[in-house]
XYZ file of C-alpha atoms in Angstrom:
666
model
C -0.005 -0.045 -0.042
C 2.698 2.578 0.777
C 4.501 1.613 -2.502
C 1.242 2.090 -4.422
C 0.749 5.629 -2.946
C 4.427 6.563 -3.925
C 3.654 5.513 -7.489
C 0.572 7.633 -7.777
C 2.366 10.586 -6.245
C 5.163 10.110 -8.785
C 2.640 10.225 -11.615
C 1.047 13.297 -9.845
C 4.311 15.248 -9.943
C 5.438 14.189 -13.276
C 2.322 14.573 -15.441
C 0.232 17.246 -13.644
C -3.460 17.076 -12.796
C -5.490 17.647 -15.958
C -4.477 14.922 -18.374
C -7.793 13.662 -19.779
C -6.425 10.791 -21.697
C -4.564 9.349 -18.892
C -6.201 10.148 -15.585
C -4.715 8.833 -12.206
C -7.651 6.562 -11.697
C -7.055 5.026 -15.032
C -3.366 4.369 -14.122
C -4.236 2.612 -10.881
C -4.522 -0.794 -12.626
C -1.080 -0.399 -13.827
C 0.498 0.465 -10.500
C 1.845 -3.199 -10.122
C 4.308 -2.635 -13.069
C 4.708 1.023 -12.735
C 7.074 0.631 -9.818
C 9.262 -1.839 -11.936
C 9.233 0.647 -14.898
C 10.999 3.380 -12.898
C 14.575 2.976 -12.056
C 15.621 3.722 -8.449
C 17.471 6.804 -9.310
C 14.383 8.166 -11.156
C 12.159 7.204 -8.381
C 14.495 9.077 -5.975
C 14.631 12.132 -8.268
C 10.930 12.261 -8.461
C 10.187 11.715 -4.804
C 12.580 14.439 -3.795
C 11.142 16.907 -6.476
C 10.025 20.223 -5.118
C 6.237 19.858 -4.801
C 5.573 23.628 -4.046
C 1.993 23.441 -2.637
C 1.884 21.573 0.716
C -1.836 21.561 1.319
C -2.043 17.808 0.746
C -4.630 15.787 -1.059
C -7.758 17.921 -0.582
C -10.296 19.298 -2.982
C -8.843 22.541 -4.487
C -12.342 23.994 -4.634
C -11.880 24.869 -1.005
C -9.601 27.640 -2.029
C -12.111 29.043 -4.586
C -13.013 32.239 -2.741
C -9.380 32.958 -1.507
C -6.683 34.952 -3.326
C -4.139 32.277 -2.584
C -4.178 28.564 -3.555
C -2.000 26.966 -0.775
C 1.296 27.265 1.025
C 4.816 26.468 0.001
C 7.626 24.665 2.035
C 8.378 27.893 3.859
C 4.808 28.416 4.882
C 4.214 31.414 2.596
C 1.068 31.742 0.501
C 1.009 30.666 -3.127
C -1.123 33.387 -4.794
C -3.372 32.563 -7.811
C -2.406 33.969 -11.250
C -3.782 37.457 -11.637
C -5.691 36.725 -14.835
C -7.350 33.410 -15.394
C -7.915 32.111 -18.987
C -11.452 32.265 -20.408
C -12.657 30.122 -23.284
C -11.582 32.577 -25.896
C -8.002 32.733 -24.437
C -8.024 28.929 -24.334
C -8.977 28.643 -28.011
C -6.324 31.298 -29.115
C -3.716 29.424 -27.041
C -4.829 26.161 -28.901
C -4.476 27.646 -32.351
C -1.274 29.552 -31.837
C 0.805 27.883 -29.275
C 2.728 24.910 -30.923
C 3.326 23.214 -27.435
C -0.422 23.408 -26.528
C -0.780 19.656 -26.872
C 1.863 18.909 -24.223
C 0.914 21.633 -21.908
C -1.106 20.627 -18.616
C -2.645 22.813 -16.049
C -1.419 22.241 -12.435
C -4.372 22.918 -10.108
C -2.101 22.913 -7.137
C -0.208 25.916 -8.180
C -2.481 27.394 -10.799
C 0.160 27.409 -13.413
C 0.684 25.659 -16.820
C 3.327 23.003 -17.091
C 5.011 22.035 -20.517
C 5.820 18.279 -20.517
C 9.232 17.409 -21.763
C 9.918 14.739 -24.427
C 10.623 12.163 -21.801
C 7.435 12.725 -19.940
C 5.415 12.564 -23.131
C 7.141 9.348 -23.971
C 6.399 8.039 -20.554
C 2.661 8.820 -20.943
C 2.619 7.170 -24.454
C 4.261 4.018 -23.050
C 1.768 3.847 -20.008
C -1.222 4.320 -22.469
C 0.173 1.381 -24.509
C 0.446 -0.720 -21.457
C 4.121 -0.816 -21.451
C 6.610 -0.231 -18.585
C 7.485 3.301 -17.853
C 11.250 2.744 -18.001
C 12.565 2.095 -21.552
C 15.511 0.135 -20.184
C 13.538 -2.220 -18.027
C 13.555 -5.814 -19.361
C 10.280 -7.671 -18.474
C 11.452 -10.914 -19.852
C 14.703 -11.180 -17.645
C 15.419 -14.728 -16.782
C 14.235 -15.591 -13.284
C 17.035 -16.621 -10.931
C 16.289 -19.639 -8.913
C 17.135 -18.862 -5.338
C 15.928 -22.242 -4.138
C 16.506 -25.426 -5.929
C 13.528 -27.696 -6.758
C 15.076 -30.550 -4.579
C 13.716 -30.636 -1.067
C 16.626 -30.724 1.361
C 16.724 -32.190 4.781
C 17.789 -28.944 6.480
C 15.867 -25.916 4.994
C 17.730 -22.794 4.484
C 15.624 -20.837 6.910
C 12.454 -21.750 8.612
C 12.278 -18.824 11.034
C 8.826 -17.272 11.506
C 8.433 -13.593 10.437
C 9.076 -11.062 13.132
C 6.290 -9.062 14.650
C 8.307 -5.795 13.895
C 7.968 -6.478 10.231
C 4.232 -5.825 10.454
C 4.146 -2.689 12.571
C 5.626 0.756 12.035
C 9.175 1.173 13.374
C 9.420 2.849 16.740
C 13.059 3.964 16.161
C 12.280 5.547 12.870
C 9.288 7.421 14.572
C 11.532 8.698 17.331
C 14.143 10.000 14.665
C 11.388 11.724 12.627
C 10.096 13.313 15.857
C 13.485 14.623 16.673
C 13.955 16.166 13.210
C 10.492 17.734 13.250
C 11.181 19.399 16.597
C 14.524 20.653 15.453
C 12.840 22.328 12.395
C 10.260 23.837 14.613
C 12.829 25.269 16.912
C 14.859 26.723 14.075
C 17.923 24.500 14.657
C 17.654 22.983 11.107
C 16.980 24.937 8.085
C 15.499 22.691 5.576
C 15.706 25.110 2.764
C 18.718 27.356 2.767
C 17.879 30.772 1.156
C 19.882 31.339 -2.060
C 22.775 33.833 -1.832
C 21.861 36.879 -4.103
C 24.989 38.902 -3.400
C 26.853 39.422 -6.642
C 30.263 37.711 -6.979
C 33.355 39.683 -8.031
C 36.515 38.214 -9.532
C 40.000 39.581 -9.414
C 41.142 39.450 -13.090
C 44.803 40.009 -12.147
C 44.901 37.514 -9.296
C 46.685 34.913 -11.345
C 48.882 37.225 -13.404
C 52.514 36.523 -13.646
C 54.954 39.126 -12.102
C 57.261 39.047 -15.133
C 54.493 39.867 -17.662
C 53.552 42.780 -15.526
C 57.175 44.082 -15.416
C 57.433 43.440 -19.176
C 54.466 45.483 -19.916
C 55.711 48.371 -17.893
C 59.160 48.250 -19.478
C 57.494 49.063 -22.865
C 55.371 51.893 -21.309
C 55.754 55.167 -23.276
C 54.646 58.255 -21.336
C 52.146 60.471 -22.950
C 53.588 63.617 -24.688
C 53.677 66.682 -22.587
C 51.920 69.851 -23.633
C 54.015 72.796 -24.911
C 54.657 75.344 -22.345
C 53.084 78.750 -22.932
C 55.130 81.363 -24.919
C 55.099 85.125 -25.055
C 51.980 85.229 -27.350
C 49.914 83.663 -24.405
C 50.929 86.404 -22.037
C 48.199 88.911 -20.843
C 50.682 91.692 -21.728
C 52.568 90.288 -24.819
C 55.344 92.225 -26.649
C 53.925 94.333 -29.419
C 55.399 92.199 -32.173
C 53.214 89.318 -31.106
C 49.996 91.221 -31.615
C 48.274 90.659 -34.976
C 47.469 93.585 -37.339
C 43.841 93.947 -38.744
C 45.001 92.121 -42.148
C 46.684 89.299 -40.215
C 43.507 89.022 -38.020
C 41.332 88.832 -41.140
C 43.645 86.257 -42.639
C 43.710 84.210 -39.303
C 39.895 84.053 -39.292
C 39.714 82.959 -42.886
C 42.095 79.984 -42.345
C 40.951 76.509 -41.301
C 41.350 75.818 -37.532
C 43.910 72.970 -38.364
C 45.902 75.324 -40.510
C 46.334 78.148 -37.954
C 49.811 78.547 -36.313
C 48.161 79.441 -32.984
C 44.673 78.461 -31.879
C 43.859 81.970 -30.282
C 44.420 85.558 -31.011
C 47.025 87.205 -28.756
C 45.477 90.133 -26.843
C 46.805 92.930 -24.551
C 45.342 93.843 -21.127
C 46.471 96.466 -18.819
C 46.302 94.186 -15.585
C 45.749 90.632 -14.731
C 42.352 91.485 -13.123
C 41.039 92.641 -16.644
C 41.713 89.340 -18.234
C 38.381 87.533 -18.943
C 37.746 83.782 -18.709
C 39.166 81.677 -21.622
C 36.184 80.777 -23.767
C 37.741 77.558 -25.306
C 39.038 76.071 -21.971
C 36.584 73.156 -21.787
C 37.100 72.545 -25.515
C 40.883 72.390 -25.205
C 40.680 70.138 -22.161
C 38.353 67.885 -23.991
C 40.844 67.674 -26.990
C 43.677 66.848 -24.703
C 41.779 64.080 -23.224
C 41.058 62.577 -26.565
C 44.698 62.951 -27.574
C 45.672 60.902 -24.355
C 43.390 57.983 -24.765
C 42.913 57.915 -28.576
C 46.314 58.394 -29.928
C 48.252 55.226 -30.216
C 51.694 55.098 -28.733
C 53.921 52.247 -29.516
C 57.589 51.652 -29.912
C 58.538 50.692 -33.379
C 61.731 48.994 -34.038
C 63.405 50.294 -37.122
C 64.923 47.809 -39.480
C 67.430 48.947 -42.020
C 66.483 47.279 -45.237
C 68.123 47.844 -48.527
C 65.433 48.819 -51.031
C 66.960 46.601 -53.772
C 66.543 43.618 -51.460
C 62.778 43.920 -51.604
C 62.572 43.563 -55.374
C 62.262 39.902 -56.295
C 65.300 38.322 -57.961
C 64.269 37.514 -61.531
C 66.317 36.058 -64.254
C 67.707 38.312 -67.018
C 65.765 38.196 -70.322
C 69.141 37.232 -72.016
C 69.138 33.975 -70.091
C 65.588 33.137 -71.061
C 65.988 33.060 -74.840
C 64.619 32.167 -77.322
C 61.626 34.461 -77.578
C 60.313 36.766 -80.335
C 62.174 40.174 -80.338
C 61.858 41.823 -83.774
C 59.066 42.268 -86.401
C 60.022 40.119 -89.469
C 57.055 40.144 -91.841
C 53.820 42.085 -92.305
C 50.948 40.397 -94.091
C 49.121 43.077 -95.973
C 45.721 42.716 -97.920
C 42.814 43.009 -95.616
C 41.009 46.316 -95.907
C 39.429 46.248 -92.496
C 40.325 45.172 -88.975
C 41.484 41.445 -88.660
C 39.715 39.970 -85.854
C 41.128 36.368 -85.777
C 44.148 34.381 -86.955
C 45.011 30.763 -86.790
C 48.293 28.777 -87.860
C 48.174 25.341 -89.512
C 49.557 22.437 -87.513
C 52.583 22.246 -89.757
C 53.442 25.873 -89.198
C 53.511 26.528 -92.998
C 50.245 28.459 -93.539
C 48.299 31.088 -91.727
C 44.598 31.960 -91.981
C 43.080 35.199 -91.086
C 39.513 36.507 -90.910
C 38.584 40.086 -91.164
C 35.552 42.499 -91.129
C 36.021 43.038 -94.868
C 34.040 39.797 -95.276
C 37.147 37.779 -96.550
C 39.229 34.933 -95.207
C 42.855 35.003 -96.470
C 45.350 32.173 -96.515
C 49.091 33.064 -96.340
C 52.329 31.304 -96.602
C 54.165 32.047 -93.339
C 57.780 32.254 -94.701
C 57.000 34.682 -97.574
C 53.899 36.696 -96.474
C 52.352 35.749 -99.833
C 48.520 35.569 -99.929
C 47.760 32.277 -101.609
C 44.014 32.181 -101.356
C 41.133 34.618 -100.618
C 37.656 33.340 -99.718
C 34.773 35.734 -99.680
C 31.929 35.145 -97.384
C 28.571 36.928 -96.794
C 29.570 38.594 -93.410
C 32.301 40.019 -91.078
C 34.431 37.047 -90.034
C 34.458 36.808 -86.287
C 36.634 33.732 -85.716
C 38.787 31.286 -87.525
C 40.367 27.997 -86.399
C 42.600 25.666 -88.101
C 42.044 21.977 -87.074
C 44.871 20.747 -84.957
C 44.812 17.312 -86.498
C 47.770 17.082 -88.925
C 46.125 14.303 -90.891
C 43.082 16.580 -91.831
C 43.214 19.890 -93.647
C 40.084 21.647 -92.473
C 39.576 25.416 -91.278
C 36.479 26.484 -89.283
C 35.291 30.034 -90.131
C 32.432 31.751 -88.315
C 30.507 34.738 -89.692
C 26.944 35.901 -88.695
C 24.869 32.766 -87.631
C 26.961 30.419 -89.906
C 30.100 28.200 -89.344
C 31.766 27.078 -92.490
C 34.186 24.079 -92.554
C 36.603 24.833 -95.391
C 39.321 22.769 -97.126
C 41.854 25.309 -98.309
C 43.612 22.724 -100.581
C 47.063 23.899 -99.382
C 49.992 21.573 -98.587
C 50.029 17.883 -99.140
C 47.625 16.883 -101.819
C 47.082 13.394 -100.216
C 45.823 15.085 -97.086
C 43.614 17.420 -98.923
C 41.999 14.460 -100.879
C 41.767 12.388 -97.631
C 39.902 15.296 -96.014
C 37.253 15.535 -98.833
C 36.966 11.594 -98.721
C 36.387 11.654 -95.039
C 33.524 14.300 -95.318
C 31.914 12.596 -98.410
C 32.000 9.139 -96.705
C 29.470 10.131 -94.033
C 26.317 8.082 -94.045
C 23.156 9.455 -92.477
C 21.663 7.376 -89.573
C 18.388 5.650 -90.119
C 16.816 7.668 -87.199
C 17.634 11.263 -87.418
C 17.208 13.396 -84.337
C 16.012 17.104 -84.625
C 19.046 19.415 -83.859
C 19.257 23.074 -83.059
C 21.962 23.488 -85.754
C 21.203 22.607 -89.466
C 24.156 20.746 -91.301
C 24.294 21.181 -95.082
C 26.869 20.220 -97.709
C 28.234 23.054 -99.773
C 27.488 22.772 -103.536
C 28.404 24.766 -106.700
C 30.566 27.764 -106.500
C 30.989 27.336 -102.657
C 32.330 23.880 -103.083
C 34.750 25.123 -105.640
C 36.124 27.724 -103.275
C 36.778 25.049 -100.744
C 33.627 25.071 -98.572
C 32.592 21.603 -97.489
C 30.082 21.812 -94.728
C 27.841 24.828 -93.626
C 26.285 24.889 -90.131
C 23.405 27.252 -89.620
C 22.949 28.386 -86.022
C 20.033 29.974 -84.343
C 22.173 33.013 -83.181
C 25.236 34.912 -84.150
C 28.521 32.981 -83.544
C 31.431 34.745 -81.840
C 34.058 32.035 -81.469
C 34.944 28.620 -82.777
C 37.654 26.284 -81.305
C 38.764 22.818 -81.954
C 39.303 19.877 -79.661
C 42.910 18.575 -79.663
C 41.973 15.478 -81.686
C 40.395 17.520 -84.340
C 36.952 15.875 -84.503
C 35.008 18.040 -82.095
C 34.317 21.803 -82.548
C 32.943 24.107 -79.920
C 31.364 27.407 -80.738
C 30.035 30.222 -78.559
C 26.798 32.282 -79.179
C 26.639 34.888 -76.340
C 23.087 35.507 -75.087
C 22.546 36.266 -71.409
C 18.899 35.062 -71.355
C 19.353 31.714 -73.139
C 20.702 28.305 -72.124
C 21.775 27.727 -75.805
C 25.047 29.680 -75.563
C 27.570 26.909 -76.165
C 27.216 23.988 -78.605
C 29.610 21.262 -79.450
C 29.702 19.609 -83.001
C 31.108 16.296 -83.892
C 32.312 16.543 -87.521
C 32.603 12.857 -88.199
C 29.028 12.134 -87.139
C 27.622 15.454 -87.962
C 25.944 15.782 -84.551
C 25.368 18.877 -82.386
C 24.811 18.797 -78.671
C 24.032 21.486 -76.103
C 26.098 20.572 -73.005
C 24.313 22.982 -70.680
C 20.789 23.201 -69.477
C 21.056 26.438 -67.517
C 22.690 29.791 -68.262
C 25.372 30.724 -65.764
C 25.780 34.194 -67.260
C 26.965 35.475 -70.699
C 29.623 33.162 -72.122
C 32.695 35.008 -73.472
C 34.865 32.037 -74.781
C 35.489 28.426 -74.293
C 38.219 26.087 -74.615
C 39.092 22.256 -74.464
C 41.457 20.867 -72.221
C 44.594 19.577 -74.249
C 44.880 16.255 -72.462
C 41.972 15.478 -70.156
C 38.160 15.436 -70.878
C 37.708 18.889 -69.366
C 35.880 21.855 -70.843
C 36.629 25.475 -69.910
C 33.788 28.040 -70.019
C 34.573 31.677 -69.333
C 31.771 34.026 -68.460
C 32.238 37.678 -67.580
C 33.764 37.000 -64.113
C 34.245 33.396 -63.638
C 35.870 30.423 -65.540
C 34.063 27.207 -64.909
C 35.842 23.955 -65.558
C 33.530 20.921 -66.386
C 34.203 17.259 -66.610
C 32.626 16.094 -69.851
C 32.690 12.414 -68.908
C 31.199 12.745 -65.356
C 29.011 15.690 -66.740
C 29.661 17.844 -63.619
C 31.321 21.123 -62.563
C 34.887 20.491 -61.324
C 36.171 24.047 -60.481
C 35.029 27.471 -60.517
C 37.893 29.998 -61.042
C 37.392 33.641 -59.771
C 39.236 35.881 -62.170
C 39.121 39.084 -60.011
C 38.321 41.272 -62.975
C 35.313 42.952 -64.346
C 35.029 41.429 -67.818
C 37.015 38.443 -69.327
C 37.833 38.809 -72.960
C 39.900 35.815 -73.845
C 41.443 32.650 -72.402
C 44.158 30.155 -73.171
C 45.075 26.791 -71.589
C 48.664 25.719 -71.076
C 49.789 22.607 -73.203
C 50.335 20.715 -69.804
C 46.749 21.570 -68.777
C 47.351 22.622 -65.268
C 47.601 26.437 -65.921
C 45.201 28.822 -67.450
C 45.572 32.563 -68.489
C 42.628 34.962 -68.905
C 42.792 38.379 -70.500
C 40.245 41.097 -69.444
C 38.886 44.356 -70.616
C 40.181 46.002 -67.492
C 43.832 45.766 -68.637
C 44.623 42.640 -66.495
C 45.921 39.190 -67.240
C 45.288 36.582 -64.693
C 47.432 33.413 -64.492
C 45.555 30.397 -62.639
C 47.430 27.424 -61.195
C 44.583 24.870 -61.184
C 46.363 22.678 -58.628
C 47.010 25.720 -56.271
C 43.872 27.691 -55.986
C 40.645 28.982 -57.544
C 42.032 32.435 -57.222
C 44.718 33.902 -59.599
C 48.280 32.928 -58.769
C 49.535 36.178 -60.538
C 47.867 39.202 -61.863
C 49.712 41.086 -64.543
C 49.056 44.652 -65.210
C 51.587 45.408 -67.997
C 49.102 46.789 -70.534
C 47.575 50.243 -70.451
C 44.301 49.239 -72.266
C 41.932 46.348 -72.679
C 43.388 42.873 -73.465
C 41.903 41.232 -76.732
C 43.824 38.025 -77.035
C 46.136 35.728 -74.996
C 47.985 32.559 -76.194
C 50.430 29.866 -74.999
C 53.123 28.378 -76.958
C 52.906 24.558 -77.594
C 56.491 23.719 -76.712
C 58.448 26.730 -75.464
C 57.661 28.221 -72.025
C 56.180 31.464 -73.590
C 52.816 33.215 -73.510
C 51.703 36.414 -75.111
C 48.909 38.968 -74.738
C 47.684 41.560 -77.388
C 45.973 44.832 -76.282
C 44.285 47.987 -77.532
C 47.335 49.874 -76.638
C 48.895 48.446 -79.984
C 51.491 46.247 -78.168
C 52.021 42.493 -77.819
C 53.801 41.495 -74.424
C 55.717 38.308 -74.584
C 56.340 36.676 -71.180
C 58.444 33.724 -70.039
C 56.092 31.355 -68.131
C 58.032 28.280 -67.046
C 55.892 25.561 -65.454
C 58.012 22.932 -63.474
C 57.211 19.303 -63.050
C 57.893 19.624 -59.336
C 54.593 20.440 -57.803
C 56.378 22.205 -54.939
C 57.895 24.818 -57.168
C 55.510 27.601 -58.412
C 55.596 28.777 -62.058
C 58.093 31.306 -63.002
C 56.539 34.364 -64.691
C 59.011 36.990 -66.268
C 57.885 39.588 -68.837
C 60.644 39.538 -71.490
C 59.668 41.772 -74.553
C 57.224 44.382 -75.515
C 56.489 44.097 -79.277
C 55.092 47.158 -81.104
C 54.199 47.584 -84.786
C 50.415 47.879 -85.044
C 48.826 51.307 -85.346
C 45.815 52.170 -83.235
C 42.671 52.514 -85.439
C 39.331 53.572 -83.890
C 40.736 53.029 -80.367
C 41.487 49.361 -81.221
C 44.994 47.865 -81.222
C 45.873 44.142 -81.385
C 42.817 41.913 -81.734
C 44.319 38.481 -81.626
C 47.676 36.686 -80.985
C 48.834 33.122 -81.978
C 52.103 31.319 -81.698
C 53.894 29.345 -84.345
C 53.517 25.628 -83.513
C 57.298 24.749 -83.757
C 59.266 28.027 -83.789
C 59.410 30.714 -80.956
C 57.507 33.218 -83.330
C 54.323 35.101 -82.505
C 51.741 36.342 -84.894
C 49.471 39.204 -84.185
C 46.426 40.754 -85.957
C 45.422 44.300 -85.737
C 42.656 46.794 -86.322
C 44.890 48.436 -88.890
C 44.144 45.493 -91.346
C 47.622 43.789 -91.018
C 48.945 40.589 -89.606
C 52.524 40.833 -88.262
C 55.102 38.124 -87.538
C 57.596 38.654 -84.705
C 60.501 36.292 -84.693
């Protein structure tokens, strides 16, 4: 019976008094396992919980007409809440309070209790007829204290004591003594909390050496200047200002004045008035004392030449192009794009005069001129030496052209490769229309014509010479980059979403990576996994051009805000070096295939050639040294050099300009 009352009291404390689903009367049948469900520690914690109202098990209606609802352990009245909830408050609380379902009203104290997750879990377990304690195992194997064999001598046969049936007199005497001591005030059952604030000494544990060290570095505040003759009440006449000097003094800014007051003369000390700016001056002095930093700076004598990084001399970094050797004249408008054949024997240039010209590199002789129906934006010679194909873009069209230069076997093999194409049985609709050139176009060397939905700005080949990427800048469309496969005459759009206006693209020379440059970022995509690998931040306002190192681990980007950014892909997504050698916008950048050289062309009419050595040792950073500024192009309509390209085998660089010429520097 006492144990049963304890269990009910525990539920009373834990769950409150207004739980409709699980009333205490409903829990009485479960009392036999409720005791087992609670661990001894939780029983102890619950029994010793602070039950604030001490009126006992009485109907709370008896306190209906009183302002209080009971008494706490110190004998003080527990007052009812000032405002009781009506039906409307209850409804609003039900709608707005997310914890309403776990809130129960405690009639003993007149307050609302929010059940914790453990208490809610306990209610659910009791509702389901389970033990309250999660860890209690109801199927524990029973331990046989007594064996089934009847022994001659029993373990114990002693009758139960009488004292096990009646209350203990010794315990009663102990409790009586404790109650008497509490009444007399000898024992304080509830010690009042100390409300006095605690203070801590911050410097109690400080080391003496640190204190001394700090005072050694102490710098006293600068003392104020002692007053001079001009501050006297009877200064010499040369310190008094004339009318013109007074007027000039008043017109000066306060910080520019030599003295902050006007010297004046008085007959005696008694006639001197109070200084009007006294408080202001004191305040300024206080600001000087606590705001002005004072620290001892150790001067280091450094030779300024030691701060300049030691770069090798350009003489030691040869070969690189130094002089203008040939000028390729013939175009009547600006030459936007140039490209060199894989053999290095031929050069193709595209111009705004709607012509594409083919030159012999060694003699600057124009061998062939192809007229097209628009300004040529980009030309690119296929890097595959076994094929003689040039991609030309103008307007919304890309033309694949066989110039018929060089080895006749290669030219005929190229025509045979294009004519051997067989159309698949099931042809899918493509955004680009492929047509075979016929008639006069075929005679001029045109083989395939690709019609695009928008104007094409750039074309570039994959290293193997079968894939061709083109750029159609449009900020609002996802169709900005398309990749064509020449052998199968297929076109695919690799991107579903637009990540900004695409400026230029490039294939990785070795791996299946694809570089896409937007205005401020260069994104590197893995074409096999079809995912974004890296996003390079160019730290410039508008990227204009891009080139990938033949090793594949470094990229350079030119921008319209006169910067050239060198990225080391293994190092960081931010530029390893920013070069600001040009005075105007950069239009083109290029790497040499074999020599450690890269070049940049700009609107200032110059081509800057730099030595860019990339080491096989990953711990050694690339060495970047500017070696030569090449000039020759005349600036036309504020445009200078529009494109640069290196010779595939020689340390020569070609540049095309707005003056309608192509120049070779060797």
